[in-house]
Amino acid sequence: MQDMVRVVVDAMGGDNAPGEIVKGAVEALNAREDIFIYLTGRKPVIEAELSKYTFPKERLEIVHTEEVIETAEPPVMAIRRKKDSSIVKGMNMVKQKEADAFVSAGSSGAILVGGQVIVGRIKGIERPPLAPLIPTKNGVSLLIDCGANVDARPSHLVQFAKIGSIYMENVMGVKNPRVGLVNIGAEEEKGNALVKETFPLLKECKELNFIGSVEARDIPQGVCDVIVCEAFVGNVILKLYEGVGATLISKVKQGMMTSLRSKIGALLVKPALKETLKSFDASQYGGAPLLGLNGLVVKTHGSSKAVEVKNSILQCVQFTKQEINQKIRENIIKEDQKG
Amino acid sequence: MQDMVRVVVDAMGGDNAPGEIVKGAVEALNAREDIFIYLTGRKPVIEAELSKYTFPKERLEIVHTEEVIETAEPPVMAIRRKKDSSIVKGMNMVKQKEADAFVSAGSSGAILVGGQVIVGRIKGIERPPLAPLIPTKNGVSLLIDCGANVDARPSHLVQFAKIGSIYMENVMGVKNPRVGLVNIGAEEEKGNALVKETFPLLKECKELNFIGSVEARDIPQGVCDVIVCEAFVGNVILKLYEGVGATLISKVKQGMMTSLRSKIGALLVKPALKETLKSFDASQYGGAPLLGLNGLVVKTHGSSKAVEVKNSILQCVQFTKQEINQKIRENIIKEDQKG
């Protein structure tokens, strides 16, 4: 198991658990030989799902847990009380270094709380941000923070920028990633109090490729690689991306059904259109990592299907092999100690 | 001029001034008989544009101004110094009750500052919000505030909700408009400090049809009629709407050009698609009114064409005839004095 990346997958979390979760885990195992997967959850259910597939059995282990944390439960209470749940057990395995990463499509609240309370922050990291990749015109950008820390302070945003740069450079292979600060105008004097205080701090960071303020309008164009914002704003961006996309696509489909002429046209454009829109679908890019922890926690969408689960697991491999946490410790913490 | 609505239009503001602005003004004059228009700006240029059209000359007057406020100028300074500019002159006419409303596609900053400093707030209104209509699946919603007051307080958001309800009910004809608070989750305990404090205050307002928190994902579905948020968040929503829409449409077009089959299909679907997408285009709905002033100021998009200018002017007519400001005074200010 020397070069194996060990990923715990929460088999009970999400709208499509356990079926799609188990399927995604199997697909990941079959895609790479350097993954070992632990599935946490109810053993009989997981075994029934696994029996449908062929896969290298020596690289999978079921860790039975009796409890399940529901999406509607108050997260702090759930993490504290349900010790024998698929989430708490999985996170404890990361904490104990029995695994490198934990993937779940379950309760966002429980995952955020558990990440901080159980897995714990890297020393010196003030607030671990949640950072999904979002599709842009010709690629992807990292949105950091998209929901972990509302009412953040300027120093938090500076850490987000540094963590995000390391991630994009090492996991996504973007050389010298462009960092933008979400703002309501391009000029330095624009913005709210948080942004105005953060701007000069980011400008001072010589190790960052800070390109200044970015307006929400330009985000889908791929104007920067690391999109820095406070969690409330980030969450609005992520969800509006989904919402506008879904509504527009349904409008386009509806428009194509208005006449016989357009219906025939629709049949002809359908395959090409499907391919194009796929590239603008966030699920292609795996889940949102909660960064800055002693290990890795990845939150995938509640409605995740096997492909997203698989991609999230593969993301954990890249993250672990690239020693991202080591780089965060070296570049961010040392930098801060100098200052 | 008893029942005439008098609208000052800034002929010098925006990327397409004066051509499209003057054209839009003429179109508005020809559309309704109860509009009188003042065009502020350089007389010779405006006259040259007007000479292209036929329109009722007795309902239009040019008010010559020598100066122009540029988009890049610091707004407070510009408003203070350029007394003979199309913006300052136009706003002074509203202040002096020589006109009912002012429409401009010029500098957002100067319009926001001028609205507050020159036209002035209705007594009791804490912060006048900027409130554009945004397209949704089956109609439009009012986004309030989308850029006037960053770092707002809970009491401001409550006023936005009340002002927005009056606007949607009386200008747009929506009975008992549904008011939603932008949040990052549907539960009452979710959100940042501002939202958590605002939620119970809105719940207490018996005169509002408050439906609770709304997530950004559901906004394009038209989940509520009045979308209440702080200006930074509102600005991100407005601009991301534009950005995601534009990028997706260009993706769809690009996708249709990938094969001969899809190109033929594209020709067939084009007319139907164009019609559908038009309904999702914000410019159809006029400009963004700055509400709660002693008069009306409407900011139209910097890239406005004649149709947007025309629609913004028609919006002023509806606003004035419905006596929105009178209703704001009666419903909001009296309510507050009771409390």
XYZ file of C-alpha atoms in Angstrom:
678
model
C 0.000 0.000 0.000
C 3.029 2.281 -0.235
C 1.958 4.414 -3.176
C -1.740 3.729 -2.768
C -4.019 6.707 -2.189
C -6.607 5.680 0.402
C -10.002 7.292 -0.039
C -12.970 6.848 2.296
C -16.271 7.178 0.439
C -19.520 7.826 2.331
C -21.819 5.236 0.788
C -24.888 6.614 2.579
C -24.728 10.327 1.586
C -26.692 12.065 -1.168
C -29.947 11.652 -3.068
C -28.682 8.664 -5.038
C -27.013 6.709 -2.225
C -26.016 3.986 -2.033
C -26.489 2.921 -5.702
C -24.679 5.699 -7.580
C -22.069 6.184 -4.855
C -21.012 2.532 -4.881
C -21.041 2.521 -8.679
C -18.787 5.610 -8.768
C -16.384 3.983 -6.313
C -16.167 0.864 -8.456
C -15.544 2.972 -11.584
C -12.721 4.819 -9.842
C -11.135 1.520 -8.754
C -11.283 0.244 -12.315
C -9.868 3.517 -13.692
C -6.643 3.581 -11.649
C -4.547 0.970 -9.899
C -3.220 3.234 -7.173
C -6.503 3.746 -5.319
C -7.698 1.911 -2.231
C -11.297 2.602 -1.249
C -13.066 2.299 2.081
C -16.849 2.461 1.855
C -18.518 3.592 5.085
C -22.141 2.714 5.681
C -24.502 -0.211 6.218
C -22.641 -3.345 5.175
C -25.571 -5.438 3.828
C -26.781 -2.618 1.584
C -23.301 -1.866 0.278
C -22.595 -5.561 -0.365
C -25.809 -5.886 -2.343
C -24.747 -2.968 -4.575
C -21.193 -4.259 -4.968
C -22.423 -7.658 -6.086
C -23.531 -6.055 -9.364
C -19.982 -5.194 -10.453
C -16.595 -6.653 -11.268
C -13.670 -4.884 -9.624
C -10.357 -5.573 -7.837
C -11.697 -6.736 -4.466
C -8.304 -6.480 -2.766
C -8.484 -2.694 -3.100
C -11.858 -2.201 -1.423
C -13.036 -2.587 2.138
C -16.410 -1.956 3.719
C -16.362 -0.196 7.078
C -19.743 -0.870 8.647
C -21.528 2.015 10.361
C -25.023 1.858 11.715
C -26.108 5.526 11.736
C -26.839 7.985 8.929
C -26.747 11.788 9.239
C -29.739 13.278 7.427
C -29.513 16.544 5.431
C -32.040 18.315 7.631
C -30.282 17.578 10.944
C -28.542 20.441 12.784
C -24.919 19.689 11.820
C -23.056 20.388 15.071
C -25.394 18.146 17.043
C -25.277 15.409 14.392
C -21.467 15.322 14.323
C -21.306 15.232 18.099
C -23.930 12.544 18.661
C -23.808 10.167 15.687
C -20.366 8.687 16.300
C -21.299 5.548 14.380
C -22.355 7.362 11.204
C -20.762 7.051 7.767
C -19.581 10.687 7.932
C -18.107 10.731 11.444
C -16.439 7.330 10.995
C -14.974 8.319 7.616
C -13.596 11.596 8.920
C -12.081 9.891 11.937
C -10.215 7.550 9.596
C -8.681 10.592 7.863
C -7.821 12.097 11.224
C -6.139 8.856 12.354
C -4.168 8.771 9.063
C -5.832 5.487 8.157
C -6.971 7.255 4.983
C -5.839 10.245 2.929
C -9.192 11.658 1.888
C -12.937 11.511 2.508
C -15.630 11.962 -0.159
C -19.314 12.534 0.625
C -22.471 13.670 -1.146
C -24.235 13.986 2.213
C -25.224 16.921 4.435
C -23.124 20.004 3.572
C -23.424 21.318 7.085
C -22.220 18.087 8.686
C -19.304 17.850 6.241
C -18.169 21.428 6.914
C -18.483 21.055 10.674
C -16.921 17.582 10.692
C -14.016 18.741 8.537
C -13.088 21.413 11.048
C -13.951 19.581 14.253
C -12.846 16.019 13.449
C -10.207 16.229 10.692
C -8.970 19.592 11.944
C -7.215 22.555 10.353
C -3.598 22.722 9.268
C -1.846 24.797 11.937
C -1.917 28.432 10.825
C -4.943 28.112 8.515
C -7.609 30.440 9.894
C -10.700 29.186 8.047
C -10.741 26.205 5.674
C -12.551 27.284 2.477
C -14.830 25.165 0.296
C -13.591 25.480 -3.276
C -15.409 23.945 -6.266
C -14.268 24.178 -9.863
C -16.789 25.998 -12.035
C -16.961 25.754 -15.817
C -16.001 28.762 -17.937
C -15.987 29.430 -21.652
C -12.802 27.492 -22.327
C -11.983 25.688 -19.105
C -12.553 25.861 -15.358
C -11.893 28.292 -12.508
C -11.672 27.661 -8.763
C -14.335 29.461 -6.714
C -12.941 29.972 -3.200
C -14.795 30.228 -0.734
C -18.224 29.046 -1.828
C -19.929 28.372 1.471
C -17.725 27.512 4.420
C -17.095 30.862 6.160
C -19.677 33.631 6.016
C -18.632 37.061 7.300
C -14.960 36.371 6.583
C -12.161 38.819 7.351
C -9.561 40.195 4.893
C -6.827 37.885 6.215
C -9.036 34.890 5.443
C -9.464 36.001 1.844
C -5.706 36.356 1.477
C -5.255 32.760 2.633
C -7.977 31.636 0.214
C -6.041 33.285 -2.620
C -2.823 31.499 -1.666
C -4.456 28.094 -1.118
C -6.391 28.458 -4.386
C -3.231 29.265 -6.330
C -1.450 26.190 -4.999
C -4.456 24.048 -5.896
C -4.832 25.331 -9.448
C -1.109 25.129 -10.133
C -0.589 21.616 -8.762
C -3.898 19.804 -9.162
C -5.088 21.448 -12.377
C -1.700 22.208 -13.909
C -2.311 25.922 -14.500
C 1.001 27.777 -14.610
C 1.091 30.979 -12.568
C -2.702 31.034 -11.975
C -4.436 34.399 -12.273
C -6.098 35.439 -9.003
C -9.116 37.777 -9.120
C -11.086 39.364 -6.271
C -14.868 39.414 -6.848
C -15.992 43.030 -6.860
C -18.744 45.288 -8.158
C -16.463 47.342 -10.377
C -12.965 47.138 -11.799
C -11.484 50.141 -9.980
C -9.510 49.764 -6.759
C -11.761 52.163 -4.804
C -14.935 50.183 -5.593
C -16.464 47.585 -3.290
C -17.657 46.952 0.228
C -15.511 47.299 3.347
C -14.210 43.708 3.149
C -13.103 43.998 -0.464
C -11.531 47.425 0.003
C -9.429 46.115 2.875
C -8.505 42.902 1.075
C -7.434 44.492 -2.226
C -4.183 46.129 -0.992
C -3.276 42.994 0.996
C -3.517 40.852 -2.136
C -1.544 43.422 -4.103
C 1.301 43.064 -1.611
C 1.528 39.267 -2.052
C 4.438 38.997 -4.452
C 4.013 35.241 -4.828
C 0.490 35.671 -6.239
C -0.424 36.558 -9.800
C -3.096 38.997 -8.591
C -4.924 40.566 -11.522
C -7.181 42.819 -9.401
C -10.964 43.031 -9.156
C -13.169 40.871 -11.347
C -16.831 41.548 -12.007
C -19.321 38.678 -11.848
C -20.148 39.310 -15.523
C -16.631 38.237 -16.548
C -16.381 35.067 -14.439
C -18.029 32.774 -17.050
C -15.570 34.126 -19.637
C -12.744 32.624 -17.596
C -11.140 35.968 -16.754
C -9.166 34.404 -13.874
C -8.227 30.955 -12.544
C -8.796 31.594 -8.844
C -11.953 33.519 -7.954
C -11.590 34.871 -4.413
C -14.693 35.843 -2.454
C -16.434 35.610 0.872
C -18.634 32.503 1.309
C -22.051 34.178 1.029
C -21.111 35.747 -2.303
C -19.423 32.532 -3.450
C -22.495 30.504 -2.662
C -24.679 32.934 -4.612
C -22.298 32.665 -7.575
C -22.252 28.862 -7.546
C -25.991 28.496 -7.249
C -26.858 31.207 -9.752
C -24.523 29.538 -12.232
C -26.634 26.420 -11.897
C -29.924 28.285 -11.891
C -29.384 30.542 -14.902
C -27.898 27.645 -16.842
C -30.824 25.322 -16.139
C -33.456 27.963 -16.916
C -31.771 29.024 -20.149
C -31.379 25.475 -21.383
C -35.040 24.776 -20.704
C -35.925 28.010 -22.547
C -33.814 26.930 -25.519
C -35.506 23.508 -25.587
C -38.927 25.099 -25.256
C -38.081 27.538 -28.074
C -37.149 24.663 -30.354
C -40.550 23.059 -29.856
C -42.618 26.038 -31.038
C -43.000 25.091 -34.727
C -42.633 22.099 -37.025
C -39.688 23.793 -38.690
C -37.851 24.291 -35.414
C -38.704 20.763 -34.237
C -36.956 19.295 -37.269
C -34.030 21.632 -36.675
C -33.878 20.536 -33.044
C -33.423 16.892 -34.063
C -30.472 17.893 -36.230
C -28.678 20.096 -33.674
C -29.308 17.851 -30.673
C -26.139 15.712 -30.681
C -23.796 18.664 -31.235
C -25.578 20.727 -28.621
C -25.457 17.989 -26.026
C -21.692 17.697 -26.366
C -21.204 21.455 -26.016
C -23.428 21.826 -22.990
C -21.696 18.923 -21.284
C -18.537 21.018 -21.106
C -20.511 23.666 -19.201
C -21.762 21.166 -16.639
C -20.127 21.521 -13.220
C -20.545 17.827 -12.377
C -17.826 16.919 -14.868
C -15.206 18.336 -12.584
C -15.751 16.356 -9.396
C -16.671 17.762 -6.024
C -15.720 20.766 -3.924
C -12.674 20.195 -1.713
C -12.646 21.674 1.777
C -9.081 22.946 1.780
C -6.581 23.624 4.557
C -7.381 20.508 6.613
C -5.061 17.800 7.935
C -6.150 15.539 5.111
C -8.688 16.111 2.386
C -12.473 16.300 2.560
C -14.421 16.545 -0.708
C -18.093 17.495 -0.791
C -19.857 16.374 -3.950
C -23.253 17.624 -5.019
C -26.226 16.076 -3.182
C -27.618 14.874 -6.502
C -24.318 13.304 -7.579
C -24.345 10.382 -9.961
C -21.576 7.791 -10.357
C -19.517 9.977 -12.714
C -19.223 12.769 -10.142
C -18.350 10.355 -7.368
C -15.696 8.783 -9.568
C -14.255 12.174 -10.551
C -14.201 13.283 -6.913
C -12.212 10.180 -5.977
C -9.750 10.752 -8.824
C -9.390 14.354 -7.642
C -8.307 13.023 -4.222
C -5.571 10.984 -5.887
C -4.149 13.988 -7.685
C -4.386 16.078 -4.518
C -2.572 13.511 -2.408
C 0.132 12.654 -4.955
C 0.875 16.333 -5.511
C 1.281 16.746 -1.737
C -0.921 19.827 -1.708
C -1.135 19.988 2.068
C 2.652 19.900 2.325
C 2.806 22.795 -0.157
C 0.194 24.730 1.823
C 2.260 24.257 4.984
C 5.465 25.334 3.274
C 4.183 28.273 1.260
C 1.487 29.785 3.408
C 2.454 29.078 6.945
C 6.169 29.811 6.516
C 5.336 32.968 4.605
C 3.144 34.136 7.472
C 5.785 33.385 10.074
C 8.287 35.511 8.181
C 5.837 38.441 8.122
C -49.366 69.961 -19.566
C -51.730 68.867 -16.781
C -51.589 65.116 -17.296
C -48.265 65.108 -19.119
C -45.441 63.113 -17.567
C -42.277 65.162 -17.983
C -39.121 63.096 -18.450
C -35.593 64.485 -18.731
C -33.369 62.267 -20.856
C -29.573 62.550 -20.695
C -28.654 62.698 -24.386
C -24.929 62.456 -23.663
C -24.759 59.341 -21.462
C -23.842 55.788 -22.459
C -21.824 54.035 -25.143
C -24.341 54.813 -27.889
C -25.008 58.476 -27.093
C -26.339 60.623 -28.552
C -27.655 58.561 -31.526
C -29.520 55.742 -29.785
C -30.613 57.927 -26.876
C -32.255 60.510 -29.114
C -33.810 57.747 -31.208
C -35.271 56.122 -28.084
C -36.699 59.445 -26.921
C -38.385 59.978 -30.277
C -39.819 56.453 -30.186
C -41.260 57.057 -26.718
C -42.857 60.337 -27.884
C -44.437 58.547 -30.811
C -45.647 55.694 -28.607
C -47.641 57.760 -26.107
C -49.282 61.187 -26.190
C -48.895 61.927 -22.498
C -45.100 62.286 -22.473
C -43.095 65.504 -22.621
C -39.361 65.050 -23.058
C -36.462 67.314 -22.196
C -33.177 66.273 -23.771
C -30.128 67.554 -21.866
C -26.808 67.844 -23.683
C -25.045 69.689 -26.486
C -27.730 71.354 -28.568
C -26.095 71.173 -32.044
C -25.409 67.444 -31.715
C -28.913 66.704 -30.449
C -30.496 68.797 -33.197
C -28.529 66.938 -35.845
C -29.842 63.627 -34.513
C -33.424 64.875 -34.182
C -33.440 66.077 -37.789
C -33.516 62.397 -38.855
C -36.957 61.765 -37.365
C -40.602 62.800 -37.480
C -42.161 63.415 -34.072
C -44.504 65.819 -32.230
C -42.120 68.777 -31.780
C -44.385 70.512 -29.263
C -43.647 67.738 -26.771
C -39.858 67.947 -26.877
C -37.399 70.562 -25.706
C -33.616 70.617 -25.776
C -31.918 71.925 -22.640
C -28.396 72.833 -23.668
C -25.530 71.812 -21.373
C -21.884 72.207 -22.186
C -20.229 69.610 -19.963
C -20.280 65.804 -19.990
C -19.505 63.538 -17.021
C -17.318 60.644 -18.160
C -17.731 57.104 -16.792
C -14.221 57.028 -15.347
C -14.550 60.261 -13.346
C -14.785 60.070 -9.539
C -18.544 60.590 -9.125
C -18.715 62.855 -6.059
C -16.244 65.315 -7.580
C -17.973 65.208 -10.970
C -21.401 65.969 -9.491
C -19.985 68.819 -7.417
C -17.941 70.471 -10.166
C -19.736 69.891 -13.458
C -22.836 71.994 -12.801
C -23.396 72.469 -16.501
C -23.445 68.763 -17.357
C -26.358 66.783 -18.814
C -26.641 64.745 -15.588
C -26.475 67.563 -13.017
C -28.775 69.802 -15.042
C -31.298 67.002 -15.578
C -31.361 66.065 -11.912
C -31.782 69.680 -10.876
C -34.850 69.886 -13.085
C -36.363 66.943 -11.188
C -35.447 68.553 -7.888
C -37.082 71.848 -8.932
C -40.229 69.903 -9.986
C -39.746 71.067 -13.569
C -39.717 67.376 -14.484
C -41.014 64.135 -12.959
C -38.205 61.791 -13.885
C -34.656 61.582 -15.195
C -33.289 58.808 -17.427
C -29.582 58.274 -18.113
C -27.294 55.599 -19.558
C -24.279 57.497 -18.222
C -21.886 56.984 -15.279
C -23.543 54.741 -12.645
C -21.549 56.367 -9.878
C -22.570 59.897 -10.858
C -26.226 58.857 -11.160
C -26.262 57.217 -7.730
C -24.492 60.129 -6.065
C -26.521 62.746 -7.933
C -29.789 60.996 -7.092
C -29.050 61.233 -3.382
C -27.297 64.602 -3.309
C -29.298 66.573 -5.891
C -32.741 64.975 -6.157
C -32.693 63.927 -2.505
C -34.349 61.163 -0.508
C -37.980 60.996 0.531
C -38.020 61.917 4.212
C -37.720 58.706 6.227
C -36.063 56.642 3.487
C -32.678 55.590 4.825
C -30.942 54.458 1.621
C -32.484 54.682 -1.865
C -32.009 51.284 -3.573
C -31.308 50.627 -7.249
C -33.837 48.078 -8.452
C -33.775 46.551 -11.949
C -36.250 44.016 -13.259
C -34.575 40.738 -14.168
C -36.042 38.110 -16.483
C -37.190 34.786 -15.046
C -38.642 31.637 -16.561
C -42.132 33.053 -17.013
C -41.862 36.754 -16.237
C -39.739 39.250 -14.317
C -38.658 39.849 -10.722
C -37.420 43.026 -9.038
C -33.845 42.806 -7.716
C -33.511 45.305 -4.860
C -30.781 46.574 -4.093
C -28.425 45.867 -6.978
C -25.678 48.372 -6.409
C -26.570 51.519 -4.487
C -25.736 50.725 -0.846
C -22.971 48.275 -0.001
C -22.703 47.155 3.635
C -26.384 47.829 4.274
C -28.060 47.318 7.645
C -31.138 45.144 8.387
C -33.459 48.170 8.569
C -32.395 49.150 5.037
C -33.311 45.709 3.721
C -36.732 45.954 5.346
C -37.340 49.262 3.535
C -36.159 47.681 0.267
C -38.755 44.932 0.729
C -41.554 47.452 1.288
C -40.532 49.744 -1.570
C -40.113 46.764 -3.886
C -43.565 45.440 -3.039
C -45.185 48.778 -3.827
C -43.307 48.944 -7.123
C -44.225 45.435 -8.265
C -47.839 45.811 -7.243
C -48.412 49.208 -8.837
C -45.990 49.462 -11.754
C -45.963 45.815 -12.793
C -49.466 44.881 -11.669
C -48.453 41.885 -9.525
C -51.097 41.250 -6.871
C -49.691 40.634 -3.389
C -46.070 40.278 -4.595
C -43.999 37.487 -3.032
C -40.954 38.866 -1.196
C -37.867 36.648 -0.804
C -34.607 37.272 1.079
C -31.491 36.080 -0.767
C -29.793 33.471 1.390
C -27.449 30.506 1.160
C -29.990 27.992 2.421
C -33.704 27.776 2.943
C -33.678 27.402 6.736
C -34.161 30.388 9.029
C -30.898 29.787 10.904
C -28.790 29.897 7.714
C -26.994 32.966 6.434
C -24.571 35.709 7.389
C -25.108 38.173 10.232
C -27.041 40.656 8.056
C -29.480 38.058 6.769
C -29.996 36.461 10.162
C -30.926 39.825 11.652
C -33.124 40.804 8.724
C -35.148 37.573 8.534
C -37.209 38.039 11.746
C -37.783 41.727 10.933
C -39.306 40.809 7.563
C -41.371 38.087 9.177
C -42.915 40.693 11.455
C -44.057 42.919 8.557
C -47.695 41.935 8.265
C -48.212 44.060 5.146
C -45.585 42.041 3.230
C -46.097 38.685 1.559
C -42.746 37.433 2.870
C -42.036 33.895 1.666
C -38.708 33.490 3.506
C -35.209 32.795 2.224
C -34.584 32.186 -1.459
C -31.481 30.533 -2.854
C -29.763 32.027 -5.899
C -30.455 28.784 -7.769
C -34.206 29.436 -7.649
C -34.171 33.105 -8.706
C -34.242 32.388 -12.480
C -37.242 30.093 -11.877
C -39.183 33.147 -10.689
C -39.599 31.873 -7.127
C -40.460 35.387 -5.867
C -41.423 38.804 -7.263
C -39.247 40.976 -5.028
C -35.694 39.716 -4.453
C -34.275 41.481 -1.383
C -30.508 41.644 -0.909
C -27.605 43.882 -0.009
C -26.098 45.800 -2.939
C -22.852 43.821 -3.303
C -24.769 40.547 -3.575
C -27.379 42.158 -5.847
C -24.725 43.462 -8.171
C -23.115 40.013 -8.374
C -26.525 38.499 -9.181
C -27.304 41.034 -11.916
C -23.920 40.748 -13.591
C -23.673 36.982 -13.335
C -27.106 36.728 -14.937
C -25.709 38.611 -17.907
C -22.431 36.736 -17.913
C -23.719 33.167 -17.665
C -26.424 33.955 -20.221
C -23.992 35.417 -22.748
C -21.471 32.599 -22.354
C -24.101 29.883 -22.629
C -25.674 31.403 -25.722
C -22.281 31.648 -27.392
C -21.635 28.008 -26.417
C -24.965 26.966 -27.927
C -24.176 28.834 -31.162
C -20.694 27.348 -31.279
C -22.121 23.868 -30.684
C -24.483 24.293 -33.613
C -21.572 25.038 -35.950
C -19.663 21.807 -35.309
C -21.064 19.683 -38.146
C -22.941 20.062 -41.422
C -25.931 18.322 -39.868
C -26.063 20.731 -36.946
C -25.536 23.742 -39.233
C -28.633 22.859 -41.212
C -30.529 22.323 -37.968
C -29.334 25.717 -36.722
C -30.895 27.456 -39.734
C -34.206 25.808 -38.938
C -34.291 26.563 -35.203
C -32.919 30.099 -35.456
C -36.154 32.137 -35.670
C -37.887 30.245 -32.854
C -34.791 30.418 -30.685
C -34.337 34.142 -31.214
C -37.865 34.825 -30.027
C -37.409 32.697 -26.915
C -34.096 34.201 -25.919
C -35.470 37.710 -26.383
C -37.790 37.083 -23.449
C -34.724 36.322 -21.313
C -33.001 39.585 -22.250
C -32.945 42.157 -19.449
C -32.917 45.119 -21.854
C -36.539 44.447 -22.757
C -37.643 45.698 -19.394
C -36.212 49.205 -19.322
C -33.699 50.545 -16.838
C -33.110 50.294 -13.114
C -35.007 52.860 -11.064
C -33.289 54.431 -8.067
C -36.205 54.311 -5.659
C -37.147 56.396 -2.628
C -36.147 59.766 -4.098
C -38.177 62.985 -4.398
C -38.831 62.188 -8.023
C -37.600 59.327 -10.150
C -34.133 58.567 -11.488
C -33.702 55.653 -13.892
C -30.303 54.235 -14.777
C -30.266 52.332 -18.049
C -27.450 50.036 -19.123
C -24.337 51.792 -20.471
C -24.709 49.892 -23.731
C -28.398 50.818 -24.109
C -29.918 50.996 -27.553
C -33.036 52.965 -28.520
C -35.424 50.226 -27.358
C -34.075 50.307 -23.799
C -34.170 54.092 -23.674
C -37.751 54.052 -24.928
C -38.787 51.397 -22.399
C -37.114 53.321 -19.577
C -39.094 56.435 -20.491
C -42.358 54.493 -20.623
C -41.492 53.047 -17.192
C -41.288 56.633 -15.861
C -44.795 57.314 -17.123
C -46.232 54.321 -15.324
C -44.302 55.202 -12.157
C -45.528 58.770 -12.136
C -49.147 58.027 -13.040
C -49.329 55.365 -10.340
C -48.047 57.909 -7.804
C -45.495 55.455 -6.449
C -43.713 58.058 -4.362
C -46.967 59.061 -2.725
C -47.589 55.395 -1.904
C -44.078 55.025 -0.491
C -44.668 58.049 1.743
C -48.014 56.747 2.929
C -47.166 53.091 3.441
C -43.566 53.109 4.588
C -43.091 56.336 6.402
C -46.406 56.296 8.238
C -45.854 52.655 9.165
C -42.484 53.542 10.663
C -43.893 56.464 12.642
C -46.510 54.208 14.174
C -43.814 51.762 15.315
